[in-house]
Coordinates of C-alpha atoms in Angstrom, one line a residue:
X1 CA -7.2 22.9 30.5
X2 CA -6.2 20.7 27.6
X3 CA -9.9 19.9 26.8
X4 CA -10.7 23.7 26.5
X5 CA -7.7 24.4 24.1
X6 CA -8.8 21.3 22.0
X7 CA -12.4 22.8 21.6
X8 CA -11.0 26.2 20.6
X9 CA -8.7 24.4 18.1
X10 CA -11.5 22.3 16.8
X11 CA -13.6 25.5 16.2
X12 CA -10.9 27.2 14.4
X13 CA -10.1 24.2 12.3
X14 CA -13.8 23.9 11.3
X15 CA -14.0 27.5 10.3
X16 CA -10.9 27.2 8.2
X17 CA -12.2 24.2 6.4
X18 CA -15.6 25.9 5.7
X19 CA -13.8 28.8 4.1
X20 CA -11.5 26.6 2.0
X21 CA -14.5 24.4 0.8
X22 CA -16.3 27.7 -0.4
X23 CA -13.6 29.3 -2.2
X24 CA -12.0 26.2 -3.7
X25 CA -15.3 24.8 -5.2
X26 CA -14.9 24.7 -9.0
X27 CA -16.0 22.7 -12.0
X28 CA -13.5 20.4 -13.6
X29 CA -13.1 20.8 -17.4
X30 CA -10.9 18.9 -19.7
X31 CA -11.9 18.7 -23.3
X32 CA -9.8 15.6 -24.0
X33 CA -11.5 13.9 -21.1
X34 CA -14.9 14.9 -22.2
X35 CA -14.0 13.5 -25.8
X36 CA -13.0 10.1 -24.2
X37 CA -16.2 10.0 -22.0
X38 CA -18.3 10.4 -25.2
X39 CA -16.5 7.5 -26.9
X40 CA -16.6 5.3 -23.8
X41 CA -19.4 3.2 -25.2
X42 CA -17.8 -0.2 -25.7
X43 CA -19.2 -1.6 -22.5
X44 CA -22.4 0.5 -22.5
X45 CA -24.2 -2.2 -24.4
X46 CA -23.7 -4.5 -21.4
X47 CA -25.7 -2.0 -19.1
X48 CA -28.2 -4.4 -17.3
X49 CA -31.8 -4.4 -16.4
X50 CA -32.2 -2.1 -13.3
X51 CA -34.5 -4.6 -11.7
X52 CA -31.7 -7.1 -11.1
X53 CA -31.2 -7.9 -7.5
X54 CA -27.3 -8.1 -7.6
X55 CA -25.3 -4.9 -6.9
X56 CA -21.7 -3.8 -7.2
X57 CA -20.4 -0.6 -5.7
X58 CA -17.6 1.4 -7.1
X59 CA -15.7 3.5 -4.5
X60 CA -13.5 6.5 -5.1
X61 CA -12.2 8.3 -2.1
X62 CA -8.7 9.0 -3.7
X63 CA -9.8 11.2 -6.4
X64 CA -7.0 10.8 -8.9
X65 CA -7.6 10.2 -12.4
X66 CA -6.0 6.9 -12.8
X67 CA -7.4 5.5 -9.6
X68 CA -11.0 6.5 -10.6
X69 CA -10.5 4.9 -14.1
X70 CA -9.2 1.6 -12.7
X71 CA -11.9 1.3 -10.1
X72 CA -14.5 2.0 -12.8
X73 CA -13.3 -0.6 -15.2
X74 CA -13.0 -3.3 -12.6
X75 CA -16.5 -2.4 -11.4
X76 CA -17.9 -2.6 -15.0
X77 CA -16.2 -6.0 -15.7
X78 CA -17.7 -7.3 -12.3
X79 CA -21.2 -6.1 -13.2
X80 CA -20.9 -7.8 -16.6
X81 CA -19.6 -11.1 -15.0
X82 CA -22.1 -11.1 -12.1
X83 CA -25.0 -9.6 -14.2
X84 CA -25.3 -6.9 -11.6
X85 CA -26.3 -3.2 -11.3
X86 CA -23.5 -0.6 -10.7
X87 CA -23.7 2.0 -8.1
X88 CA -20.9 4.3 -6.8
X89 CA -19.8 6.1 -3.7
X90 CA -17.5 9.2 -3.9
X91 CA -16.3 12.2 -1.9
X92 CA -18.8 15.1 -1.9
X93 CA -18.0 17.6 -4.6
X94 CA -16.0 15.2 -6.7
X95 CA -17.4 16.4 -10.1
X96 CA -14.6 14.8 -12.2
X97 CA -14.9 11.5 -10.5
X98 CA -18.6 11.5 -11.0
X99 CA -18.3 12.2 -14.6
X100 CA -15.8 9.4 -15.2
X101 CA -17.7 6.8 -13.3
X102 CA -21.0 7.8 -15.0
X103 CA -19.6 6.9 -18.4
X104 CA -19.2 3.3 -17.3
X105 CA -22.9 3.0 -16.8
X106 CA -23.5 4.1 -13.1
X107 CA -26.5 6.0 -12.6
X108 CA -26.8 5.9 -8.7
X109 CA -24.4 7.7 -6.6
X110 CA -23.9 8.2 -2.8
X111 CA -21.6 10.8 -1.3
X112 CA -19.5 9.8 1.8
X113 CA -19.6 12.9 4.0
X114 CA -19.3 14.2 7.7
X115 CA -22.4 15.4 9.7
X116 CA -23.3 18.9 10.1
X117 CA -21.3 21.2 12.5
X118 CA -23.2 20.4 15.8
X119 CA -23.1 16.6 15.3
X120 CA -19.4 16.9 14.7
X121 CA -19.0 18.9 17.8
X122 CA -20.6 15.9 19.6
X123 CA -18.3 13.5 18.2
X124 CA -15.3 15.8 19.1
X125 CA -16.5 15.7 22.7
X126 CA -16.7 11.8 22.5
X127 CA -13.2 11.9 21.0
X128 CA -11.8 13.8 24.0
X129 CA -13.4 11.4 26.5
X130 CA -11.8 8.4 24.7
X131 CA -8.5 10.0 24.3
X132 CA -8.5 11.0 28.0
X133 CA -9.0 7.4 28.9
X134 CA -5.9 6.4 27.0
X135 CA -2.8 6.7 29.2
X136 CA -0.5 6.6 26.2
X137 CA -0.3 6.1 22.4
X138 CA -0.3 2.2 22.9
X139 CA -3.7 2.5 24.7
X140 CA -5.0 4.8 22.0
X141 CA -4.2 2.2 19.3
X142 CA -6.6 -0.2 21.1
X143 CA -9.5 2.1 20.8
X144 CA -12.4 0.4 18.8
X145 CA -15.7 1.9 17.9
X146 CA -18.4 -0.7 17.1
X147 CA -15.9 -3.3 16.1
X148 CA -13.9 -1.0 13.9
X149 CA -10.2 -0.3 14.7
X150 CA -10.5 3.3 15.0
X151 CA -7.4 3.9 17.1
X152 CA -5.1 2.3 14.5
X153 CA -6.8 4.0 11.6
X154 CA -6.4 7.5 13.2
X155 CA -2.7 6.9 14.0
X156 CA -2.0 5.7 10.7
X157 CA -3.7 8.8 9.2
X158 CA -1.6 11.1 11.4
X159 CA 1.5 9.3 10.6
X160 CA 1.0 9.6 6.9
X161 CA -0.3 13.3 6.7
X162 CA 1.5 15.0 9.7
X163 CA 4.6 13.0 10.3
X164 CA 6.2 10.9 13.1
X165 CA 6.7 13.8 15.6
X166 CA 3.0 14.0 16.0
X167 CA 2.5 10.3 16.8
X168 CA 4.8 9.9 19.8
X169 CA 2.3 11.3 22.3
X170 CA -1.4 12.1 22.3
X171 CA -2.2 15.5 21.1
X172 CA -4.9 17.6 19.4
X173 CA -4.4 15.8 16.1
X174 CA -5.3 12.5 17.9
X175 CA -8.5 14.0 19.2
X176 CA -9.5 15.8 16.1
X177 CA -9.0 12.9 13.7
X178 CA -10.6 10.5 16.1
X179 CA -13.7 12.8 16.1
X180 CA -13.6 12.7 12.2
X181 CA -13.2 8.8 12.3
X182 CA -16.1 8.5 14.7
X183 CA -18.3 10.6 12.4
X184 CA -17.3 8.6 9.3
X185 CA -17.9 5.3 11.2
X186 CA -21.4 6.4 12.0
X187 CA -22.0 7.2 8.4
X188 CA -20.6 3.8 7.2
X189 CA -22.7 2.0 9.8
X190 CA -25.9 3.6 8.6
X191 CA -24.8 3.1 4.9
X192 CA -24.3 -0.5 5.2
X193 CA -27.6 -1.2 7.2
X194 CA -29.4 0.2 4.2
X195 CA -27.2 -1.3 1.4
X196 CA -25.8 -4.8 0.7
X197 CA -23.5 -5.5 -2.2
X198 CA -22.2 -8.6 -3.9
X199 CA -18.9 -6.8 -4.5
X200 CA -17.4 -3.5 -3.5
X201 CA -14.5 -2.1 -5.6
X202 CA -11.9 -0.4 -3.4
X203 CA -8.1 -0.4 -3.6
X204 CA -7.2 2.3 -1.2
X205 CA -7.9 0.5 2.1
X206 CA -5.8 2.9 4.5
X207 CA -6.4 6.3 6.3
X208 CA -9.6 8.1 6.8
X209 CA -12.2 7.6 5.5
X210 CA -11.0 4.6 3.3
X211 CA -10.0 2.3 6.0
X212 CA -13.1 2.9 8.0
X213 CA -15.3 2.2 4.9
X214 CA -13.2 -0.9 4.2
X215 CA -13.6 -2.4 7.7
X216 CA -17.3 -1.8 7.6
X217 CA -17.8 -3.4 4.3
X218 CA -16.3 -6.6 5.6
X219 CA -17.9 -6.4 9.0
X220 CA -21.4 -6.3 7.0
X221 CA -20.4 -9.2 5.0
X222 CA -19.8 -7.5 1.6
X223 CA -16.8 -8.9 -0.4
X224 CA -14.3 -6.3 -1.5
X225 CA -12.2 -6.3 -4.8
X226 CA -8.9 -4.5 -4.6
X227 CA -6.6 -3.8 -7.5
X228 CA -3.0 -5.1 -7.1
X229 CA 0.1 -4.5 -9.2
X230 CA 0.8 -2.0 -11.9
X231 CA -1.5 0.2 -13.7
X232 CA -2.0 -1.8 -16.8
X233 CA -0.8 -5.3 -15.8
X234 CA -2.7 -6.1 -12.7
X235 CA -4.4 -8.6 -10.6
X236 CA -7.4 -8.3 -8.3
X237 CA -7.6 -9.5 -4.8
X238 CA -10.9 -10.6 -3.1
X239 CA -11.2 -9.9 0.6
X240 CA -14.1 -12.0 2.1
X241 CA -14.1 -11.2 5.9
X242 CA -12.9 -8.9 8.5
X243 CA -10.1 -11.3 9.6
X244 CA -8.3 -10.4 6.4
X245 CA -8.4 -6.6 7.2
X246 CA -4.7 -6.4 7.7
X247 CA -3.5 -8.6 5.0
X248 CA -1.7 -7.0 2.1
X249 CA -3.1 -7.1 -1.5
X250 CA -0.1 -9.2 -2.7
X251 CA -0.3 -11.8 0.0
X252 CA -1.2 -14.8 -2.1
X253 CA -2.8 -18.0 -0.7
X254 CA -0.8 -21.1 0.2
X255 CA -2.9 -23.1 -2.0
X256 CA -2.0 -21.0 -5.1
X257 CA 1.6 -21.1 -4.1
X258 CA 1.7 -24.8 -3.8
X259 CA 0.1 -25.1 -7.1
X260 CA 2.9 -22.8 -8.8
X261 CA 5.5 -24.8 -7.1
X262 CA 4.6 -27.7 -9.3
X263 CA 5.6 -25.9 -12.4
X264 CA 8.9 -26.3 -14.1
X265 CA 11.6 -24.9 -11.7
X266 CA 13.7 -23.9 -14.8
X267 CA 11.0 -21.9 -16.2
X268 CA 10.4 -20.2 -12.8
X269 CA 14.1 -19.5 -12.4
X270 CA 14.4 -18.1 -16.0
X271 CA 11.4 -15.8 -15.7
X272 CA 12.1 -14.6 -12.2
X273 CA 15.8 -13.9 -12.7
X274 CA 15.0 -12.0 -16.0
X275 CA 12.7 -9.7 -14.2
X276 CA 15.0 -9.3 -11.2
X277 CA 18.2 -8.6 -13.5
X278 CA 16.4 -5.9 -15.4
X279 CA 15.2 -4.4 -12.1
X280 CA 18.7 -4.4 -10.6
X281 CA 20.2 -2.9 -13.7
X282 CA 17.8 0.0 -13.5
X283 CA 16.0 -1.3 -16.6
X284 CA 12.5 -2.1 -15.0
X285 CA 9.3 -1.9 -17.2
X286 CA 6.6 0.5 -16.4
X287 CA 4.5 -2.3 -14.8
X288 CA 7.3 -3.5 -12.5
X289 CA 7.4 -2.8 -8.8
X290 CA 6.6 0.9 -8.0
X291 CA 9.7 2.9 -7.3
X292 CA 12.2 0.2 -8.8
X293 CA 13.5 2.6 -11.4
X294 CA 14.4 5.0 -8.5
X295 CA 15.8 2.3 -6.2
X296 CA 18.0 0.7 -8.9
X297 CA 18.9 3.8 -10.9
X298 CA 22.4 3.1 -12.6
X299 CA 25.0 4.7 -10.7
X300 CA 28.7 3.9 -9.9
X301 CA 29.3 0.1 -9.5
X302 CA 31.4 -1.4 -6.7
X303 CA 32.5 -4.7 -5.2
X304 CA 33.2 -5.8 -1.6
X305 CA 36.8 -4.8 -1.8
X306 CA 36.2 -1.2 -3.0
X307 CA 33.3 -0.8 -0.5
X308 CA 35.5 -1.9 2.5
X309 CA 38.3 0.5 1.2
X310 CA 35.7 3.3 1.0
X311 CA 34.3 2.8 4.4
X312 CA 37.6 1.6 6.1
X313 CA 36.0 -1.8 6.9
X314 CA 37.5 -5.0 7.9
X315 CA 37.2 -7.1 4.8
X316 CA 36.8 -10.3 6.7
X317 CA 33.6 -9.1 8.6
X318 CA 30.2 -9.9 7.2
X319 CA 28.3 -7.1 5.6
X320 CA 24.6 -6.8 6.6
X321 CA 22.4 -4.3 4.9
X322 CA 19.6 -2.5 6.7
X323 CA 16.9 -1.4 4.3
X324 CA 14.9 1.5 5.7
X325 CA 11.1 1.0 5.1
X326 CA 8.9 3.9 4.2
X327 CA 8.2 5.5 7.6
X328 CA 4.8 7.0 6.6
X329 CA 3.0 4.3 4.5
X330 CA 1.8 0.7 5.0
X331 CA 2.0 0.8 8.7
X332 CA -0.8 -1.6 9.5
X333 CA -1.1 -3.5 6.2
X334 CA 0.3 -6.6 7.8
X335 CA -1.5 -9.3 9.9
X336 CA 1.4 -9.1 12.7
X337 CA 4.4 -7.1 13.3
X338 CA 7.0 -6.9 16.2
X339 CA 7.2 -3.0 16.2
X340 CA 4.6 -0.3 16.4
X341 CA 5.5 1.2 13.0
X342 CA 8.4 1.3 10.6
X343 CA 10.2 4.2 12.3
X344 CA 10.1 2.4 15.7
X345 CA 11.7 -0.7 14.1
X346 CA 14.3 1.4 12.3
X347 CA 15.2 3.5 15.4
X348 CA 15.4 0.3 17.6
X349 CA 17.6 -1.4 15.0
X350 CA 20.1 1.7 15.0
X351 CA 20.3 1.8 18.7
X352 CA 21.0 -2.1 18.8
X353 CA 23.7 -2.3 16.3
X354 CA 25.8 0.3 18.0
X355 CA 26.5 -2.6 20.4
X356 CA 27.3 -5.3 17.8
X357 CA 30.9 -4.8 16.5
X358 CA 31.5 -8.0 14.6
X359 CA 29.4 -7.0 11.6
X360 CA 29.7 -4.2 9.1
X361 CA 26.4 -2.5 9.0
X362 CA 25.2 -0.8 5.8
X363 CA 22.3 1.5 6.2
X364 CA 20.3 2.0 3.0
X365 CA 17.7 4.8 2.8
X366 CA 14.3 4.1 1.4
X367 CA 14.4 5.0 -2.4
X368 CA 11.3 7.4 -2.0
X369 CA 12.8 9.8 0.4
X370 CA 10.6 12.0 2.5
X371 CA 11.4 15.7 3.5
X372 CA 9.8 15.5 6.7
X373 CA 11.8 16.7 9.7
X374 CA 12.2 13.3 11.5
X375 CA 13.3 11.6 8.4
X376 CA 16.2 14.0 8.0
X377 CA 17.2 13.9 11.5
X378 CA 17.4 10.1 12.0
X379 CA 19.9 10.1 9.1
X380 CA 21.9 13.0 10.5
X381 CA 22.0 11.0 13.8
X382 CA 23.4 7.9 11.9
X383 CA 25.9 10.1 10.1
X384 CA 27.2 11.2 13.6
X385 CA 27.3 7.7 14.8
X386 CA 29.3 6.6 11.8
X387 CA 32.0 8.9 12.8
X388 CA 32.6 7.2 15.9
X389 CA 31.7 3.6 14.9
X390 CA 33.3 2.8 11.5
X391 CA 31.3 -0.4 11.2
X392 CA 28.1 1.6 10.9
X393 CA 27.8 3.4 7.5
X394 CA 25.0 5.0 5.4
X395 CA 25.0 3.6 1.8
X396 CA 26.3 6.4 -0.4
X397 CA 23.7 7.9 -2.7
X398 CA 26.2 7.8 -5.6
X399 CA 26.7 4.1 -5.5
X400 CA 24.8 1.6 -7.6
X401 CA 22.2 -0.4 -5.6
X402 CA 22.3 -3.3 -8.1
X403 CA 25.9 -4.1 -6.9
X404 CA 24.7 -5.0 -3.4
X405 CA 23.8 -8.6 -4.5
X406 CA 27.6 -9.3 -5.0
X407 CA 28.6 -7.7 -1.6
X408 CA 26.2 -8.2 1.3
X409 CA 25.9 -11.4 3.4
X410 CA 22.4 -10.7 4.6
X411 CA 19.9 -8.1 4.9
X412 CA 17.3 -6.7 7.3
X413 CA 14.0 -5.0 6.6
X414 CA 10.7 -4.4 8.4
X415 CA 8.6 -5.6 5.4
X416 CA 10.3 -4.1 2.3
X417 CA 10.5 -5.7 -1.1
X418 CA 14.2 -6.4 -0.5
X419 CA 13.1 -9.1 1.9
X420 CA 11.9 -11.0 -1.3
X421 CA 14.4 -9.9 -3.8
X422 CA 17.6 -10.9 -2.2
X423 CA 16.8 -14.4 -1.2
X424 CA 16.4 -15.0 -4.9
X425 CA 20.1 -14.5 -5.1
X426 CA 20.7 -16.8 -2.1
X427 CA 21.1 -13.9 0.4
X428 CA 19.1 -14.5 3.6
X429 CA 16.7 -11.8 4.8
X430 CA 15.4 -10.9 8.2
X431 CA 12.0 -9.3 8.7
X432 CA 9.9 -8.4 11.7
X433 CA 6.3 -8.4 10.2
X434 CA 4.1 -10.5 8.2
X435 CA 5.0 -8.9 4.8
X436 CA 3.2 -9.8 1.7
X437 CA 6.0 -12.5 1.1
X438 CA 6.2 -13.6 4.8
X439 CA 5.3 -17.3 6.0
X440 CA 6.5 -19.0 2.8
X441 CA 9.7 -20.6 4.1
X442 CA 12.4 -18.4 2.6
X443 CA 12.5 -15.6 5.4
X444 CA 13.9 -15.3 8.9
X445 CA 11.0 -13.8 10.8
X446 CA 11.1 -12.2 14.3
X447 CA 7.8 -12.0 15.8
X448 CA 8.6 -10.0 18.9
X449 CA 10.9 -7.2 19.8
X450 CA 12.7 -9.7 22.2
X451 CA 13.2 -12.3 19.4
X452 CA 14.4 -9.7 17.0
X453 CA 17.0 -8.3 19.4
X454 CA 18.1 -11.9 20.2
X455 CA 18.4 -12.8 16.6
X456 CA 20.7 -9.8 15.8
X457 CA 22.9 -10.6 18.9
X458 CA 23.3 -14.3 17.6
X459 CA 24.3 -12.9 14.2
X460 CA 26.8 -10.8 15.7
X461 CA 28.2 -13.7 17.8
X462 CA 28.1 -16.5 15.1
X463 CA 27.8 -14.7 11.8
X464 CA 24.9 -14.7 9.3
X465 CA 25.8 -18.1 7.9
X466 CA 23.3 -20.0 10.1
X467 CA 20.3 -18.0 8.9
X468 CA 17.8 -19.9 6.9
X469 CA 17.5 -19.4 3.1
X470 CA 15.6 -21.2 0.3
X471 CA 16.3 -19.6 -3.1
X472 CA 13.8 -21.9 -4.9
X473 CA 10.9 -20.9 -2.7
X474 CA 11.8 -17.2 -3.1
X475 CA 12.0 -17.4 -6.8
X476 CA 8.6 -19.2 -7.0
X477 CA 7.0 -16.4 -4.8
X478 CA 8.6 -13.8 -6.9
X479 CA 7.6 -15.5 -10.2
X480 CA 3.9 -15.6 -8.8
X481 CA 3.9 -12.0 -7.4
X482 CA 5.5 -10.3 -10.4
X483 CA 4.7 -12.4 -13.4
X484 CA 2.0 -15.1 -13.1
X485 CA -0.5 -12.9 -11.3
X486 CA -0.2 -10.1 -13.9
X487 CA -2.7 -9.7 -16.8
X488 CA -3.0 -6.5 -19.0
X489 CA -6.2 -4.5 -19.0
X490 CA -6.7 -3.6 -22.6
X491 CA -8.8 -0.5 -21.8
X492 CA -6.0 1.6 -20.1
X493 CA -2.5 2.4 -21.1
X494 CA 0.5 2.2 -18.6
X495 CA 0.2 5.4 -16.5
X496 CA 1.4 7.3 -13.5
X497 CA -1.0 6.4 -10.7
X498 CA -0.1 9.6 -8.7
X499 CA -1.1 13.2 -9.1
X500 CA 1.8 13.8 -11.4
X501 CA -0.1 12.1 -14.3
X502 CA 0.0 14.0 -17.6
X503 CA -3.8 14.1 -18.0
X504 CA -3.9 15.2 -21.6
X505 CA -1.6 12.5 -22.8
X506 CA -3.6 10.0 -20.6
X507 CA -7.0 10.8 -22.2
X508 CA -5.6 10.7 -25.6
X509 CA -4.3 7.1 -25.2
X510 CA -7.4 6.1 -23.5
X511 CA -9.6 7.4 -26.4
X512 CA -7.4 5.4 -28.9
X513 CA -7.8 2.2 -26.8
X514 CA -11.6 2.6 -26.8
X515 CA -11.5 2.4 -30.7
X516 CA -9.5 -0.8 -30.8
X517 CA -11.4 -2.6 -28.0
X518 CA -13.3 -5.8 -28.6
X519 CA -14.9 -7.5 -25.7
X520 CA -14.1 -11.1 -27.3
X521 CA -10.5 -10.3 -27.1
X522 CA -10.5 -9.1 -23.6
X523 CA -8.3 -11.7 -21.8
X524 CA -8.3 -9.9 -18.5
X525 CA -12.1 -10.0 -18.5
X526 CA -11.8 -13.9 -19.0
X527 CA -9.4 -14.2 -16.1
X528 CA -11.5 -12.1 -13.8
X529 CA -14.6 -14.2 -14.7
X530 CA -12.8 -17.4 -13.8
X531 CA -11.7 -15.8 -10.5
X532 CA -15.0 -14.6 -9.4
X533 CA -16.8 -17.8 -10.5
X534 CA -14.4 -19.9 -8.3
X535 CA -14.0 -17.4 -5.6
X536 CA -10.2 -17.5 -6.0
X537 CA -8.3 -14.9 -3.8
X538 CA -6.4 -13.5 -6.8
X539 CA -6.7 -13.1 -10.6
X540 CA -4.0 -15.1 -12.3
X541 CA -2.9 -15.2 -16.0
X542 CA -3.9 -18.8 -17.1
X543 CA -1.9 -18.5 -20.4
X544 CA 1.3 -17.9 -18.4
X545 CA 0.3 -20.8 -16.1
X546 CA -0.1 -23.3 -19.0
X547 CA 3.0 -22.1 -21.1

């Protein structure tokens, strides 16, 4: 019965998508962009002989202006360094993206696309068979197609675009997006059997089709360059093999970390604490951690005494903050995790702390709140709990987050940035996944649900004082992550990477930068050249390393 219903839903979904495609097709016209593209000739003289064997591929499956430009610039730089031809693959019908990428000297384009209807129907039938074999969501996550983690990618895509309520049990969305994923996987297999690249430029490595293309690129032994950091001050990470598929872009190598440890500890502390203090005062620069200005917006300050009065807490009990992670993003961007996703971790934590009365628990929402139903409901649930259990409270939105460093005794997060920030102030953090800062000796890591529950129960019994903490190591990693690895790209201004970008202002600034640009003064190009020549994992700023 379900299979018949699924086929009906599949047919209606395809009919709807077909109509949308017909009526939404339009040309993209922005005169300021066109003016920039005409002036974007600074690197054109480096266009290379098309007979060269080396090739670099620019990808753009996101189709936002800023993303397209960054991918194009990194691709162009790489082609200059490697003396390689440039090609590109984009979404079918992405007229704007093609115009932008073409201006950087790309002449050969491919479109990533799905098969015609009857082929898609075959993939849908295959998806039904695979989904029926899965007894539950956990089984579905294990589905692989020709060595690609299709089950994980589909789950991640549904979580992001539909919400948590659609991921608790297998439903039509699982089957439909599985069929789409199988179709894209076949396309990628055929594409990489015919094409081999020295580097592929791709920063979005989650969701459909990006994650499928990314895994296939690595499977077919193509190295991937991914932008990391802000929009002007950036680093580039090299992915070399499929084993690195779930590593974050900001996960630096132990070798580089140990090199940085040898630098002056006074310099590291001074630089790191300066950035952190600005962040916690709500004065972050545009190239600091995305969302920092929202997270640490200046509000009402407080201390431990006033907080305990506000929540009617026992002043002598430790205060531990629980930092909610984004429920809909970054689910599988870690090599290991104790919980299936961020929501499961958060929900389990809330259930557990109701039995742990010796701690004052402070629940902090993620700064980028999501209006989806389940996000609202979980905090309504916590609010009801707090009426019965006074030691569990939601952090008031009117309070200043920057004051927490003077109040809390420890914090818990699945993998959020707080797990790195607070150890820099000698406050221990507990994480339950291999975050981008995990494994460097300054976090308390629970690698299973059992270990996580046991750790929280021990803290409730003995307090947080026995938690490990190494401020020096945390400061060193923060310094590496938010200072040493960042080098400005002279060809772009700071900008909003989302679809909220003011495009007119962006293109005006881009055009001005093209007039000023001189290749001989491009320090980012120098740093990237050194990285690629030595096959280093990340681009680092050598001036900052020396000074």
